[in-house]
Every structure is written in structure tokens, then in C-alpha cells.
Amino acid sequence: MGNSDIKDENRNKKVWSKIDKIPKKKASDNITKGCLVLEGGAFRGVFTNAVVDYLMYQDLNFESVIGVSAGALNGLNYVAGQIGRGGRVNLTYRHNPSYVGLKAIKESKGVYGFDFVFNDFNEIEPLDMERVNSKKQRFVAVATALKDGKPAYFELSKTPDIFQAVRASASMPFVSKPVIVEGEKYLDGGSGDKIPCQWAIDEGYDKIVAVSTRPKGFRKDESEKNADRIRRFYRKYPEFAEGLIHVNRFENEQRAYMEKLHDEGRIYVIYPTDFINDVGRLEGDMEKLGHLYYVGYEETKKHMDELRAYLNR
């Protein structure tokens, strides 16, 4: 699909009414000490679109970025220094079937059209590969191995195809075909390490800023009501299946740990408002998604004094 075909196909689809308000600028070359941790959350990642845009706008370009699922996609745009790029693809092309829907499943083997993101949209707004490949910033995408259910941390400087790793990181279980990275099968990074603050701590970063896609205090139901279905579906990968069965419990533990670290001043967390709980993983209401972008931008602006104080301590 070429550039003109994309525009024709999208012309009659819904886009955010204020799409022209999203900034289109380049981040500076200034590098900020510390690690940025980006949680996933599918289209709740529009909140993170806005957070990273505002951070770049404020010259906060962290030396290291680790992203999970939608957070990995946001991380790519962040290390490319392209303010507004992530928001534009989500708030313009959400209803393009090559991005989300049956064509995406057919063409990209998953509910999200990575071929569209990495190829077709790239014709419209090319990713700055010169900046990405400069490796001024460390970039890591988290995926989960089917063979043992453990998280894998794919680093830009060490992984032959970082885009394949990002595909794996953002490929949802059940609705996506496993992605082959370096000869092994992987799926959604959130199945193994949804909020990788511990990775940043273990790597020795003194300043860690995490972006959550759930409000502070949010917890999931830990019941195992779908255990039998999960075990049947992933019967060839029993360890991955067991991880999926218990993923909500593990996520709740990670959220409690993240909150504790934030309260102790060891890390800094940017949380969304409760509004994000009304936004679905595959949200199709463009005004709701657009408002989520606005919420992310405004919330990050409110954090700046406290965030700079944390970074400069």
C-alpha cells in the first residue's frame, strides 16, 4: 500500500478532531542521566504518546529507555527524537484496517498492523533512523519467550533486528502469531515483565522515571477463571501458559512495588488520571483517545517541578 492509497483509504475514517494540535518537532541533542520505563497498555499508550512528547519538549531525553508493548513503540519514537509521531499514527489511523482490524490480522498476523506502522506510515512520516542508530540513547524492548515464559530484554545495540523485537513486545497473546526473534518465539512483553522498574534498578540507574498507564492504586482481579482455556491454547508452551494464568497477580505485585519505590523517592512515577480506566485496549472513540492525549500532556506538565527536583537531587 502506497502513500496515496493510505490517504484515500483513511479519508472517510474517523480521526481526532484536533489532530493538527499535536506538535511536530525534533527533540534536542541534550541527554539526561537516568532511565525511562514505559509500560504497555495498547491504545492506553496514547497517554504515553503525550508524556514522551512533553518530556522531549522539555529537553528531557533520558540516556536509557526500556519499553513494553505499546511502551516499546513509544520508546522507538522517543529515541528517534520525533515529537508527536506516536500520537499522529494512533489518532489518525486507528480506524485504518491495515493498522487495526481484519487486514492487520491478515497482513501482520496480529490485531495490530506492524507492517503498516513500520512500512506504510513510515512513508508518510519516516522514523529518524540516523538518530536511532546513533545510539546516543540506550533502547530496550521487552518480550516474553514462549519456551519458558521468561522476559527477554532486546537492546538496540545488540539485537540484529530491533523492529522484530518491538513487534514481539507488542504482539498480544491469543490474537497474534508468535514473532521469531533470533530464532526463538516471543509474544507480548507484558506477559513476562509489564513494568520493568527492577531491570532499571539492576542496571544501576540512579534516576528512574516510570510512565504508568493505570492510575495509582489500580489493581486487577487475580482469579484464575480462564486457566483451563489458557492451558489448552498454549498446551505446547506450559511455562508460558502458567505465566499468563498468574499475570494479574504478578502485575499487582509490580504496581505495589512501583508505588513503594515512588513513595520512598527511589524512582519517580507519572500516573494518569482515572479517566484512563474508561479507555479500552482497542478503544475506537477518537475523541476519547484524543482527550487521553491531552490528559497525558497536561499531567506531565504538572509534574515538571517535582520531576526536575527529583532528577537534580
Short mmCIF file of C-alpha atoms in Angstrom, two decimals:
data_model
loop_
_atom_site.label_atom_id
_atom_site.label_comp_id
_atom_site.label_asym_id
_atom_site.label_seq_id
_atom_site.Cartn_x
_atom_site.Cartn_y
_atom_site.Cartn_z
CA MET A 1 0.00 0.00 0.00
CA GLY A 2 1.47 3.33 -1.06
CA ASN A 3 1.26 6.78 0.48
CA SER A 4 -1.68 7.97 -1.67
CA ASP A 5 -3.60 4.73 -1.07
CA ILE A 6 -3.30 5.21 2.68
CA LYS A 7 -4.67 8.73 2.45
CA ASP A 8 -7.56 7.63 0.21
CA GLU A 9 -8.46 4.72 2.46
CA ASN A 10 -8.32 6.84 5.59
CA ARG A 11 -10.20 9.83 4.16
CA ASN A 12 -13.63 8.63 5.23
CA LYS A 13 -12.46 7.16 8.53
CA LYS A 14 -12.67 8.89 11.89
CA VAL A 15 -9.67 10.82 13.16
CA TRP A 16 -9.29 13.00 16.23
CA SER A 17 -10.88 16.36 15.52
CA LYS A 18 -7.85 18.21 16.95
CA ILE A 19 -5.14 16.14 15.28
CA ASP A 20 -3.48 19.31 13.99
CA LYS A 21 -2.81 20.36 17.59
CA ILE A 22 -0.25 17.61 18.10
CA PRO A 23 3.24 19.15 17.93
CA LYS A 24 5.64 18.16 15.17
CA LYS A 25 9.14 19.00 16.32
CA LYS A 26 12.55 17.44 16.83
CA ALA A 27 13.99 16.81 20.26
CA SER A 28 17.26 18.46 21.18
CA ASP A 29 20.56 16.58 21.38
CA ASN A 30 20.76 17.10 25.15
CA ILE A 31 20.92 13.85 27.09
CA THR A 32 19.51 13.42 30.61
CA LYS A 33 21.04 10.95 33.04
CA GLY A 34 18.71 8.15 34.06
CA CYS A 35 16.33 5.52 32.68
CA LEU A 36 12.80 5.97 31.34
CA VAL A 37 10.49 2.97 31.89
CA LEU A 38 7.43 2.80 29.61
CA GLU A 39 4.54 0.47 30.43
CA GLY A 40 2.30 -1.01 27.73
CA GLY A 41 -1.48 -0.92 27.55
CA ALA A 42 -2.41 -0.98 23.83
CA PHE A 43 -4.34 2.23 22.98
CA ARG A 44 -4.00 3.43 26.55
CA GLY A 45 -0.48 4.06 25.29
CA VAL A 46 -1.83 7.29 23.78
CA PHE A 47 -1.32 8.68 27.30
CA THR A 48 2.36 7.74 26.97
CA ASN A 49 2.46 9.28 23.47
CA ALA A 50 1.78 12.61 25.13
CA VAL A 51 4.09 12.06 28.11
CA VAL A 52 7.15 11.34 25.98
CA ASP A 53 6.26 14.26 23.69
CA TYR A 54 6.23 16.66 26.63
CA LEU A 55 9.44 15.21 28.08
CA MET A 56 11.19 15.77 24.74
CA TYR A 57 9.69 19.25 24.51
CA GLN A 58 11.26 19.97 27.92
CA ASP A 59 14.70 18.64 26.82
CA LEU A 60 14.42 15.53 28.99
CA ASN A 61 15.96 12.92 26.68
CA PHE A 62 16.93 10.09 29.01
CA GLU A 63 20.11 8.17 28.29
CA SER A 64 18.25 4.85 28.59
CA VAL A 65 14.71 3.80 27.61
CA ILE A 66 13.03 0.46 28.22
CA GLY A 67 9.56 -0.17 26.80
CA VAL A 68 6.97 -2.92 26.95
CA SER A 69 4.41 -3.49 24.17
CA ALA A 70 2.94 -0.06 23.30
CA GLY A 71 5.70 1.33 25.52
CA ALA A 72 8.29 -0.16 23.17
CA LEU A 73 6.66 1.58 20.20
CA ASN A 74 6.68 4.83 22.18
CA GLY A 75 10.31 4.21 23.08
CA LEU A 76 11.29 3.99 19.41
CA ASN A 77 9.76 7.40 18.67
CA TYR A 78 11.45 8.77 21.79
CA VAL A 79 14.96 7.68 20.84
CA ALA A 80 14.25 8.97 17.32
CA GLY A 81 13.51 12.35 18.92
CA GLN A 82 10.29 12.82 16.94
CA ILE A 83 7.80 14.78 18.99
CA GLY A 84 4.19 13.93 18.07
CA ARG A 85 4.93 10.99 15.77
CA GLY A 86 3.37 8.33 18.01
CA GLY A 87 0.27 10.39 18.65
CA ARG A 88 -0.24 11.06 14.97
CA VAL A 89 -0.27 7.41 13.95
CA ASN A 90 -2.72 6.45 16.72
CA LEU A 91 -5.05 9.44 16.42
CA THR A 92 -5.11 9.46 12.61
CA TYR A 93 -5.08 5.80 11.61
CA ARG A 94 -6.87 3.96 14.43
CA HIS A 95 -9.69 3.10 12.01
CA ASN A 96 -7.48 2.17 9.08
CA PRO A 97 -7.99 -1.62 8.75
CA SER A 98 -4.34 -2.13 7.87
CA TYR A 99 -3.44 -0.73 11.28
CA VAL A 100 -6.15 -2.28 13.46
CA GLY A 101 -8.59 -4.92 12.25
CA LEU A 102 -9.00 -7.77 9.83
CA LYS A 103 -6.46 -6.52 7.28
CA ALA A 104 -3.93 -6.10 10.06
CA ILE A 105 -4.54 -9.70 11.15
CA LYS A 106 -4.13 -10.92 7.58
CA GLU A 107 -1.09 -8.81 6.72
CA SER A 108 0.75 -8.70 10.06
CA LYS A 109 -0.55 -11.86 11.81
CA GLY A 110 -1.88 -9.85 14.72
CA VAL A 111 -4.54 -7.36 15.75
CA TYR A 112 -2.04 -4.51 15.22
CA GLY A 113 -0.63 -3.83 11.77
CA PHE A 114 3.11 -3.59 12.31
CA ASP A 115 3.65 -3.73 8.56
CA PHE A 116 1.54 -0.59 8.38
CA VAL A 117 3.46 1.13 11.19
CA PHE A 118 6.95 0.19 10.06
CA ASN A 119 6.38 0.45 6.30
CA ASP A 120 3.31 2.39 5.16
CA PHE A 121 3.19 5.04 7.89
CA ASN A 122 6.94 5.31 7.63
CA GLU A 123 6.46 6.59 4.07
CA ILE A 124 4.35 9.45 5.46
CA GLU A 125 6.49 10.30 8.47
CA PRO A 126 9.81 8.45 8.31
CA LEU A 127 11.43 7.34 11.54
CA ASP A 128 14.73 9.18 12.01
CA MET A 129 16.97 6.13 11.65
CA GLU A 130 20.12 8.23 11.72
CA ARG A 131 19.28 9.34 15.25
CA VAL A 132 18.09 5.87 16.30
CA ASN A 133 21.27 4.25 15.02
CA SER A 134 23.48 6.90 16.59
CA LYS A 135 22.90 5.03 19.86
CA LYS A 136 23.10 8.23 21.88
CA GLN A 137 20.33 6.67 23.93
CA ARG A 138 20.12 3.06 25.05
CA PHE A 139 16.87 1.43 23.91
CA VAL A 140 15.48 -1.91 25.15
CA ALA A 141 12.26 -3.70 24.14
CA VAL A 142 10.83 -6.39 26.42
CA ALA A 143 9.21 -9.54 25.01
CA THR A 144 8.23 -12.87 26.59
CA ALA A 145 9.66 -16.21 25.41
CA LEU A 146 7.13 -18.94 24.66
CA LYS A 147 9.61 -21.69 25.51
CA ASP A 148 9.89 -20.77 29.20
CA GLY A 149 7.60 -17.79 29.85
CA LYS A 150 10.50 -15.58 30.89
CA PRO A 151 11.05 -11.96 29.81
CA ALA A 152 13.77 -11.16 27.28
CA TYR A 153 15.38 -7.73 27.05
CA PHE A 154 16.33 -6.88 23.47
CA GLU A 155 18.75 -3.99 23.23
CA LEU A 156 19.14 -1.83 20.14
CA SER A 157 22.94 -2.04 20.17
CA LYS A 158 22.95 -5.85 20.45
CA THR A 159 19.87 -7.06 18.56
CA PRO A 160 20.20 -7.56 14.78
CA ASP A 161 16.58 -6.51 14.14
CA ILE A 162 15.18 -4.25 16.85
CA PHE A 163 11.95 -3.80 14.88
CA GLN A 164 11.27 -7.52 15.07
CA ALA A 165 11.82 -7.34 18.83
CA VAL A 166 9.35 -4.45 19.10
CA ARG A 167 6.82 -6.46 17.08
CA ALA A 168 7.21 -9.31 19.54
CA SER A 169 6.90 -6.96 22.51
CA ALA A 170 3.57 -5.60 21.26
CA SER A 171 2.03 -8.86 19.96
CA MET A 172 -0.93 -9.75 22.18
CA PRO A 173 -1.45 -13.38 23.24
CA PHE A 174 -4.33 -15.33 21.65
CA VAL A 175 -4.86 -12.86 18.79
CA SER A 176 -1.28 -12.69 17.48
CA LYS A 177 1.04 -15.16 15.87
CA PRO A 178 4.32 -15.62 17.81
CA VAL A 179 7.16 -13.48 16.47
CA ILE A 180 10.54 -15.04 15.74
CA VAL A 181 13.46 -13.08 17.20
CA GLU A 182 16.93 -14.56 16.92
CA GLY A 183 15.49 -17.99 16.26
CA GLU A 184 13.04 -18.13 19.19
CA LYS A 185 9.29 -17.44 19.51
CA TYR A 186 8.12 -14.46 21.53
CA LEU A 187 4.94 -12.58 22.40
CA ASP A 188 3.79 -9.60 24.47
CA GLY A 189 6.39 -8.28 26.88
CA GLY A 190 3.67 -7.58 29.43
CA SER A 191 3.21 -11.32 29.91
CA GLY A 192 6.69 -11.52 31.46
CA ASP A 193 7.62 -8.07 32.82
CA LYS A 194 4.90 -5.47 32.47
CA ILE A 195 6.60 -2.64 34.38
CA PRO A 196 10.38 -3.26 34.26
CA CYS A 197 11.49 -0.89 37.04
CA GLN A 198 13.55 -3.70 38.59
CA TRP A 199 15.51 -4.05 35.34
CA ALA A 200 16.46 -0.36 35.56
CA ILE A 201 17.50 -0.78 39.20
CA ASP A 202 19.55 -3.88 38.41
CA GLU A 203 21.28 -1.99 35.60
CA GLY A 204 22.48 0.53 38.14
CA TYR A 205 20.50 3.63 37.17
CA ASP A 206 20.30 6.16 39.97
CA LYS A 207 17.44 8.14 38.43
CA ILE A 208 14.45 6.16 37.11
CA VAL A 209 11.27 7.68 35.70
CA ALA A 210 8.36 5.32 35.03
CA VAL A 211 5.24 6.08 32.99
CA SER A 212 2.22 4.08 34.14
CA THR A 213 -0.88 3.53 32.03
CA ARG A 214 -3.04 2.89 35.07
CA PRO A 215 -3.80 5.28 37.96
CA LYS A 216 -2.01 4.92 41.28
CA GLY A 217 -3.70 2.24 43.38
CA PHE A 218 -5.12 0.31 40.40
CA ARG A 219 -5.22 -3.46 40.86
CA LYS A 220 -6.52 -6.33 38.71
CA ASP A 221 -8.64 -9.34 39.62
CA GLU A 222 -6.28 -12.21 40.46
CA SER A 223 -8.76 -15.06 39.95
CA GLU A 224 -7.71 -17.88 37.63
CA LYS A 225 -11.07 -18.36 35.92
CA ASN A 226 -9.53 -18.74 32.44
CA ALA A 227 -6.78 -21.13 33.49
CA ASP A 228 -8.12 -24.17 31.63
CA ARG A 229 -8.61 -22.22 28.39
CA ILE A 230 -5.09 -20.76 28.62
CA ARG A 231 -3.53 -24.18 29.25
CA ARG A 232 -5.39 -25.65 26.27
CA PHE A 233 -4.49 -22.78 23.94
CA TYR A 234 -0.79 -22.81 24.86
CA ARG A 235 -0.51 -26.53 25.62
CA LYS A 236 2.80 -26.70 23.73
CA TYR A 237 4.21 -23.97 25.97
CA PRO A 238 3.18 -24.90 29.54
CA GLU A 239 5.53 -22.45 31.28
CA PHE A 240 4.28 -19.55 29.16
CA ALA A 241 0.70 -20.65 29.91
CA GLU A 242 1.33 -20.70 33.68
CA GLY A 243 2.79 -17.21 33.46
CA LEU A 244 -0.34 -15.96 31.67
CA ILE A 245 -2.57 -17.57 34.28
CA HIS A 246 -0.80 -15.69 37.07
CA VAL A 247 -0.01 -12.50 35.12
CA ASN A 248 -2.54 -10.34 37.02
CA ARG A 249 -1.07 -11.31 40.38
CA PHE A 250 2.43 -10.53 39.15
CA GLU A 251 1.25 -7.20 37.71
CA ASN A 252 -0.37 -6.25 41.02
CA GLU A 253 2.88 -7.05 42.82
CA GLN A 254 4.82 -4.89 40.36
CA ARG A 255 2.38 -1.99 40.81
CA ALA A 256 2.64 -2.18 44.59
CA TYR A 257 6.44 -2.27 44.34
CA MET A 258 6.49 0.68 41.94
CA GLU A 259 4.29 2.71 44.27
CA LYS A 260 6.54 1.87 47.22
CA LEU A 261 9.66 2.95 45.32
CA HIS A 262 7.97 6.18 44.29
CA ASP A 263 6.81 6.94 47.84
CA GLU A 264 10.37 6.33 49.08
CA GLY A 265 11.77 8.71 46.46
CA ARG A 266 13.83 5.99 44.78
CA ILE A 267 12.01 6.37 41.46
CA TYR A 268 9.58 8.89 40.01
CA VAL A 269 6.27 7.72 38.51
CA ILE A 270 3.98 9.67 36.19
CA TYR A 271 0.44 8.32 36.62
CA PRO A 272 -2.63 9.05 34.50
CA THR A 273 -5.93 10.25 35.95
CA ASP A 274 -8.79 7.80 36.49
CA PHE A 275 -10.10 8.77 33.05
CA ILE A 276 -7.76 6.21 31.52
CA ASN A 277 -9.80 3.38 33.07
CA ASP A 278 -12.60 4.31 30.67
CA VAL A 279 -10.30 3.81 27.66
CA GLY A 280 -10.33 0.28 26.21
CA ARG A 281 -7.27 -1.58 24.95
CA LEU A 282 -8.71 -1.31 21.44
CA GLU A 283 -10.59 1.95 22.02
CA GLY A 284 -12.27 3.26 18.87
CA ASP A 285 -13.75 6.53 20.13
CA MET A 286 -11.36 9.06 18.62
CA GLU A 287 -12.47 11.96 20.82
CA LYS A 288 -11.89 9.83 23.90
CA LEU A 289 -8.43 8.86 22.63
CA GLY A 290 -7.69 12.47 21.76
CA HIS A 291 -8.71 13.58 25.23
CA LEU A 292 -6.37 10.93 26.66
CA TYR A 293 -3.51 12.53 24.71
CA TYR A 294 -4.50 15.91 26.16
CA VAL A 295 -4.61 14.40 29.66
CA GLY A 296 -1.13 12.94 29.23
CA TYR A 297 0.32 16.24 28.05
CA GLU A 298 -1.28 18.26 30.85
CA GLU A 299 -0.47 15.74 33.57
CA THR A 300 3.19 15.67 32.58
CA LYS A 301 3.29 19.47 32.61
CA LYS A 302 2.03 19.40 36.22
CA HIS A 303 4.85 17.03 37.20
CA MET A 304 7.73 19.10 35.86
CA ASP A 305 8.79 20.93 39.02
CA GLU A 306 8.75 17.78 41.14
CA LEU A 307 10.35 15.73 38.36
CA ARG A 308 13.22 18.18 37.87
CA ALA A 309 13.75 18.31 41.63
CA TYR A 310 13.96 14.51 41.70
CA LEU A 311 16.42 14.43 38.78
CA ASN A 312 18.63 17.14 40.22
CA ARG A 313 18.81 15.82 43.78
#
